[in-house]
Coordinates of C-alpha atoms in Angstrom, one line a residue:
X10 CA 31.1 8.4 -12.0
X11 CA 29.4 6.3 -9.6
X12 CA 31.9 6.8 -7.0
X13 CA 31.6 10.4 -6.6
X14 CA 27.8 10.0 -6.4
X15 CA 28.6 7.7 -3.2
X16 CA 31.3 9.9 -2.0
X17 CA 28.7 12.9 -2.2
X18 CA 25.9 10.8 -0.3
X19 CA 27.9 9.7 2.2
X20 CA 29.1 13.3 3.3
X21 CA 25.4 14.5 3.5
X22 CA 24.6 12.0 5.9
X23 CA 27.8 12.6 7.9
X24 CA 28.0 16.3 7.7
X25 CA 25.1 17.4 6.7
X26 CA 22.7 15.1 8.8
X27 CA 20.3 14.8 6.1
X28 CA 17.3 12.5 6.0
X29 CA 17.1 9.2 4.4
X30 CA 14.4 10.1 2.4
X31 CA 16.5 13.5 0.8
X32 CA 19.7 11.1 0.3
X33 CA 17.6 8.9 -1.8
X34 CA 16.2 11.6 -3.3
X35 CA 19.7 13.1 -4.4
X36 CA 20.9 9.6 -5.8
X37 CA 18.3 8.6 -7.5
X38 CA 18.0 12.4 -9.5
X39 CA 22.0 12.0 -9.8
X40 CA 22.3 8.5 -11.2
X41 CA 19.9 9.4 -13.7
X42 CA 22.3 12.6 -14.8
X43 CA 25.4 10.2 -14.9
X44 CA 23.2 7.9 -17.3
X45 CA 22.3 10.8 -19.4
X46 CA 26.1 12.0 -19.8
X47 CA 27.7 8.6 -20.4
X48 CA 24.9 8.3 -23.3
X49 CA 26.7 10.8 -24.8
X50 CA 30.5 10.0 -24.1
X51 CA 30.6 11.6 -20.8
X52 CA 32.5 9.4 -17.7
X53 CA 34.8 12.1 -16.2
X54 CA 33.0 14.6 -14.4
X55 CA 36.1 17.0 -15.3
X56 CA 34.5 17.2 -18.7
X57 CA 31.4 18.2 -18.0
X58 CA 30.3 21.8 -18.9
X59 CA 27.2 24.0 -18.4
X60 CA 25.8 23.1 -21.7
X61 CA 25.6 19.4 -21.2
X62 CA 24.0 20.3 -18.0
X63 CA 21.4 22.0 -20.0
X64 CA 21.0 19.7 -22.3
X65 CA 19.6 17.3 -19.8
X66 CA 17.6 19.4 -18.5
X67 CA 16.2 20.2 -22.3
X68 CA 15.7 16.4 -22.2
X69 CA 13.8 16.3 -19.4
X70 CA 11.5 19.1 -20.4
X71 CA 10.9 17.4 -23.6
X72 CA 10.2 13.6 -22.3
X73 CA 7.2 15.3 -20.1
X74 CA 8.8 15.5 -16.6
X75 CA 7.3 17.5 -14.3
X76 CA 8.3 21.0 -13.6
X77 CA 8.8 19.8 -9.3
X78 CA 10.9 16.8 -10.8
X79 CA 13.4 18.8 -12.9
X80 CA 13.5 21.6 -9.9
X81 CA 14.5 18.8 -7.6
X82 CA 17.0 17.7 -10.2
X83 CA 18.5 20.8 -10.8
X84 CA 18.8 21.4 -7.1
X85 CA 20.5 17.8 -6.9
X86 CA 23.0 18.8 -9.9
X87 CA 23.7 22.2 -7.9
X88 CA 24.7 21.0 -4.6
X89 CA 26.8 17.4 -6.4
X90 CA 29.3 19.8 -8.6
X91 CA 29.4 22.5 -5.9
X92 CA 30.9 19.3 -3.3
X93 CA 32.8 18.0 -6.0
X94 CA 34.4 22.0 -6.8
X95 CA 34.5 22.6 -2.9
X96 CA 36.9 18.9 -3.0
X97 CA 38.8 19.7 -5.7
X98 CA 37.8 16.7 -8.1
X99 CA 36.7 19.9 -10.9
X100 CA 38.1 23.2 -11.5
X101 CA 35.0 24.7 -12.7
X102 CA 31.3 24.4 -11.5
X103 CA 29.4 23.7 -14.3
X104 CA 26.0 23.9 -12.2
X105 CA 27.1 27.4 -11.2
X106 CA 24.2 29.4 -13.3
X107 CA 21.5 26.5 -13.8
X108 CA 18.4 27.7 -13.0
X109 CA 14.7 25.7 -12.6
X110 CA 11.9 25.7 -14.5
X111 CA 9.3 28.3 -12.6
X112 CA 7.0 25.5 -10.2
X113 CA 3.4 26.6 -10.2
X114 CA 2.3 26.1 -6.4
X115 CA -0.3 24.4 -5.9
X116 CA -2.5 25.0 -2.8
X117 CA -2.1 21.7 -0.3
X118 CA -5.6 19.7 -0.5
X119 CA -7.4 19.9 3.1
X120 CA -10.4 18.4 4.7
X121 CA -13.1 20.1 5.9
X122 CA -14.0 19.7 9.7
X123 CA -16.4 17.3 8.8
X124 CA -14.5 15.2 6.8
X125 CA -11.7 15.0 9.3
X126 CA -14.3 13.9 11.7
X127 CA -15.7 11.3 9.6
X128 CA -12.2 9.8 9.1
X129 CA -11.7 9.6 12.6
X130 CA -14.6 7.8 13.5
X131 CA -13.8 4.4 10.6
X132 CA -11.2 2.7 12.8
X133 CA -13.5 -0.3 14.6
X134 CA -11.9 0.0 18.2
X135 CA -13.0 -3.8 19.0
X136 CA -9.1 -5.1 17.4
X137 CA -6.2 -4.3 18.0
X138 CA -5.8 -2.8 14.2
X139 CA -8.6 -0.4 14.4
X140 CA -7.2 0.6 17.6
X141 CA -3.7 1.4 16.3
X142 CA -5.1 3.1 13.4
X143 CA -7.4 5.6 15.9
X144 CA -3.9 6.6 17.7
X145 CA -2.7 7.0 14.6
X146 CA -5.1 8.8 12.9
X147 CA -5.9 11.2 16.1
X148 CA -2.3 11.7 16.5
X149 CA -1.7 13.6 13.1
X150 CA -4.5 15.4 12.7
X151 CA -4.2 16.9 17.0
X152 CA 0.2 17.1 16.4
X153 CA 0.4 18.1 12.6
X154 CA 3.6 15.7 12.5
X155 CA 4.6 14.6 8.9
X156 CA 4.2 11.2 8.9
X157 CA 7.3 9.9 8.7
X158 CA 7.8 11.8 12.2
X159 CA 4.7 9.7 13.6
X160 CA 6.7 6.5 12.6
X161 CA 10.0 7.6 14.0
X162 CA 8.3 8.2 17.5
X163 CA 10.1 6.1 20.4
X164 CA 7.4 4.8 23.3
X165 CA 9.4 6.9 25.5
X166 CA 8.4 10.7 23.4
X167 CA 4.6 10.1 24.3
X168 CA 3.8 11.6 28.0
X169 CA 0.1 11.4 28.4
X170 CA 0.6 12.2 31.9
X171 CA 1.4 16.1 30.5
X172 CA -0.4 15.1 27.0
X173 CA 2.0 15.9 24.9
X174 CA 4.9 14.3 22.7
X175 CA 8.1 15.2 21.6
X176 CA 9.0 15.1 18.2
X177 CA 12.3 14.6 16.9
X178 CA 13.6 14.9 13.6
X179 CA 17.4 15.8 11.6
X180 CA 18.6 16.6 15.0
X181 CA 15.9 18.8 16.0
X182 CA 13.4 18.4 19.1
X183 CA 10.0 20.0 19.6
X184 CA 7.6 19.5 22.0
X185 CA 4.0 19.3 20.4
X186 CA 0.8 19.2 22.9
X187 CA -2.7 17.1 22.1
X188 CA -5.8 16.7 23.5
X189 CA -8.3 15.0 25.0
X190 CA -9.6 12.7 22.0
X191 CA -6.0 12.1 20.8
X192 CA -4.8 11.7 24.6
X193 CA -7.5 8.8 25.2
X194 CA -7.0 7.6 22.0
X195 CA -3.4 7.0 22.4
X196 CA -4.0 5.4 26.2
X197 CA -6.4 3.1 24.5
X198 CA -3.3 1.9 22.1
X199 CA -0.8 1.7 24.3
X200 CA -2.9 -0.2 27.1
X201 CA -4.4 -2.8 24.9
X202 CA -3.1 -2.8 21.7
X203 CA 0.7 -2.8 20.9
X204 CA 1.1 -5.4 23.2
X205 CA -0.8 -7.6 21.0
X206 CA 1.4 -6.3 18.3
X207 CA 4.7 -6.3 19.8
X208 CA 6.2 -9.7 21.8
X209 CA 10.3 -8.3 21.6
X210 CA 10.8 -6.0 24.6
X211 CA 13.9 -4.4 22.9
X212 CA 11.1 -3.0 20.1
X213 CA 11.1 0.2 21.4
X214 CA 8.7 1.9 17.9
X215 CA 5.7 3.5 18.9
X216 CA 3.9 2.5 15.9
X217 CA 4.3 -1.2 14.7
X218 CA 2.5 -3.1 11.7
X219 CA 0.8 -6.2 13.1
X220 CA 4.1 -8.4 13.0
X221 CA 5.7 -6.4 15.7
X222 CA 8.2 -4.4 13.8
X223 CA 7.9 -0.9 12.7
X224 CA 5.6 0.8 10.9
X225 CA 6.3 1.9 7.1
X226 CA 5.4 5.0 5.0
X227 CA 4.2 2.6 2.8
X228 CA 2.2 0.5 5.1
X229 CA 0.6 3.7 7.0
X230 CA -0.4 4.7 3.7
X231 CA -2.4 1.9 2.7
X232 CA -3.9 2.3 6.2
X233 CA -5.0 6.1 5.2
X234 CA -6.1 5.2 1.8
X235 CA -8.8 2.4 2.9
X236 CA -10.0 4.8 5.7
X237 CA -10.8 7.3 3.1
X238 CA -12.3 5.0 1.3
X239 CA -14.4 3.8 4.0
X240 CA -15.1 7.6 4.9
X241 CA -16.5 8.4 1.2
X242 CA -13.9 10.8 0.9
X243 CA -13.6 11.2 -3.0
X244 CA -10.7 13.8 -3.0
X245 CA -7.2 13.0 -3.7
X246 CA -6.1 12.4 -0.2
X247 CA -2.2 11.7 0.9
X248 CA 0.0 11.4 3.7
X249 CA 0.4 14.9 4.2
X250 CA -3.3 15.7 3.8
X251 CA -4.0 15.7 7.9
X252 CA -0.8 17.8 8.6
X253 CA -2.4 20.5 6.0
X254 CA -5.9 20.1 7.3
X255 CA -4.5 20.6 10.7
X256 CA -2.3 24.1 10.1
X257 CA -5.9 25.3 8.3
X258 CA -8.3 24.8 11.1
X259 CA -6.1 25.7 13.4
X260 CA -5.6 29.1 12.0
X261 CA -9.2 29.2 11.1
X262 CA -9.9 29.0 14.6
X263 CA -7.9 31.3 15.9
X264 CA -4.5 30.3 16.4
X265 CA -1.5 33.0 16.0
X266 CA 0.8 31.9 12.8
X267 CA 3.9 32.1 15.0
X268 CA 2.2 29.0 17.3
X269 CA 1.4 27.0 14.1
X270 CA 4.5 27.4 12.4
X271 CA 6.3 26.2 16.2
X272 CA 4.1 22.9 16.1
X273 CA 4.5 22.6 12.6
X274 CA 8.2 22.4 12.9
X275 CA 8.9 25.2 9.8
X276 CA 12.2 26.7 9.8
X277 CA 10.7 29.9 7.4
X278 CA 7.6 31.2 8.4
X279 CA 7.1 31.8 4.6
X280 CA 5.9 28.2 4.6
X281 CA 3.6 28.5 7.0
X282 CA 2.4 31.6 5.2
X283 CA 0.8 28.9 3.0
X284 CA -2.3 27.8 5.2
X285 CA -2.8 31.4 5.9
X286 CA -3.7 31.9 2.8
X287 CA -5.9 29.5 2.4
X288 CA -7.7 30.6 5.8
X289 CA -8.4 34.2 3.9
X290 CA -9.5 32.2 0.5
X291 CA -12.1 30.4 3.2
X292 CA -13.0 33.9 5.1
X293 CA -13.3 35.7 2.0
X294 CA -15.8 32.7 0.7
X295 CA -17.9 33.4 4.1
X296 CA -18.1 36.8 3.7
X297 CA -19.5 36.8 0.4
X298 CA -22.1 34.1 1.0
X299 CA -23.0 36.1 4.6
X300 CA -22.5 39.7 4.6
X301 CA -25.5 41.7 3.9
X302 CA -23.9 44.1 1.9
X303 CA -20.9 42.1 0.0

């Protein structure tokens, strides 16, 4: 059963052009359905039907998983037996009519001006490190990149000369602009910095961890975390907690949903639809603290 699992990977990364992440995503919810049905006597996907389907994800519901995990899951288990019908390896899709438990959305956790402004200002700019972690830092929050697009950036998508950078991701390019904080901030790096970093001229990573190679999710992370912690930032702050903040001021300030949703890189402005939201939650909030007759 594992070899359809590698079969299926392997043509979403050729055909499909998915991310790494998403692959891993889609094996790892995958291997754990194969486990579930060879538990029971199951190691033909021929012989799987809608109820056993069900039945794992009545298993999952009842060992506490959450309600995004067995969405994902069922998602996964939708597209696997719809490739292996679309091949011919089952006559049937049993995934057909699975549907997800209803996700309650939560709203995306943001900074406040101040708070972005306070992070900002931790990175010491007298080592390389804290002058790295600036760029970084002042990147995100003037781009509203996901950060594993920040760590995928090439030395050759950042022109300061225009200030802006080009973002690629899944086959698709945008051009984002920055300013002047961000624009100085990255001059600083690039001058001084990740050449203290980096000693192989073929490195070509914008971003590198102190051994020259280049940055991780998991490294930038850590880098975010103690920054917030420095900051006396008590909320429950993540990678994508800049990007958020970002779309939010932006709007709050102004900017048409059409422009965000460009920089953001959304597909569906549905998504973006999100942080406008959130910008009437905060309007509504000053109006009733300021207007005379609320």
């Amino acid at each position: 059963m594992d070899i359809e699992i590698r079969e299926f990977i392997t043509y979403l990364h050729n055909t499909k052009k998915t991310s790494a992440n998403t692959e891993i995503s889609y094996q790892r919810d995958l291997k754990k359905m194969a486990e579930f049905l060879k538990e029971r006597g199951i190691r033909n996907y021929k012989d799987v039907k809608e109820l056993e389907l069900e039945g794992y994800i009545s298993y999952m519901e009842r060992e506490k998983f959450a309600s995004s995990s067995i969405s994902r899951s069922v998602a996964s288990m939708r597209a696997f037996f719809q490739y292996l019908w679309k091949e011919g390896v089952i006559a049937e899709d049993p995934a057909d009519n699975l549907k997800p438990p209803k996700v309650e959305k939560r709203a995306p956790e943001i900074l406040t001006i101040e708070e972005v402004d306070k992070l900002l200002q931790q990175p010491k700019l007298d080592t390389p490190k804290g002058i790295r972690d600036s760029a970084m830092l002042e990147l995100l929050y003037a781009t509203g990149m996901r950060v594993s697009e920040m760590l995928h950036l090439q030395i050759f998508d950042v022109n300061l000369q225009f200030g802006y950078v080009v973002c690629n991701e899944n086959g698709k390019e945008r051009i984002i602009p920055i300013g002047i904080p961000c624009k100085k901030a990255m001059e600083r790096y690039l001058q001084t910095a990740r050449t203290v970093f980096v000693k192989d001229e073929k490195e070509t990573a914008l971003f590198t961890n102190c051994s020259g190679k280049a940055m991780s999710r998991q490294g930038f992370w850590k880098v975010l975390k103690g920054y917030a912690d420095d900051a006396g930032i008590k909320r429950d702050i993540a990678p994508h907690t800049l990007r958020h903040s970002f779309a939010v001021h932006m709007l709050q300030n102004g900017a048409d949903i059409r422009s965000v949703q460009e920089m953001l890189g959304h597909s569906d402005i549905s998504t973006t639809q999100v942080y406008l939201g959130m910008n009437m939650n905060k309007m509504r909030d000053v109006y009733m603290k300021t207007h005379p007759r609320h």
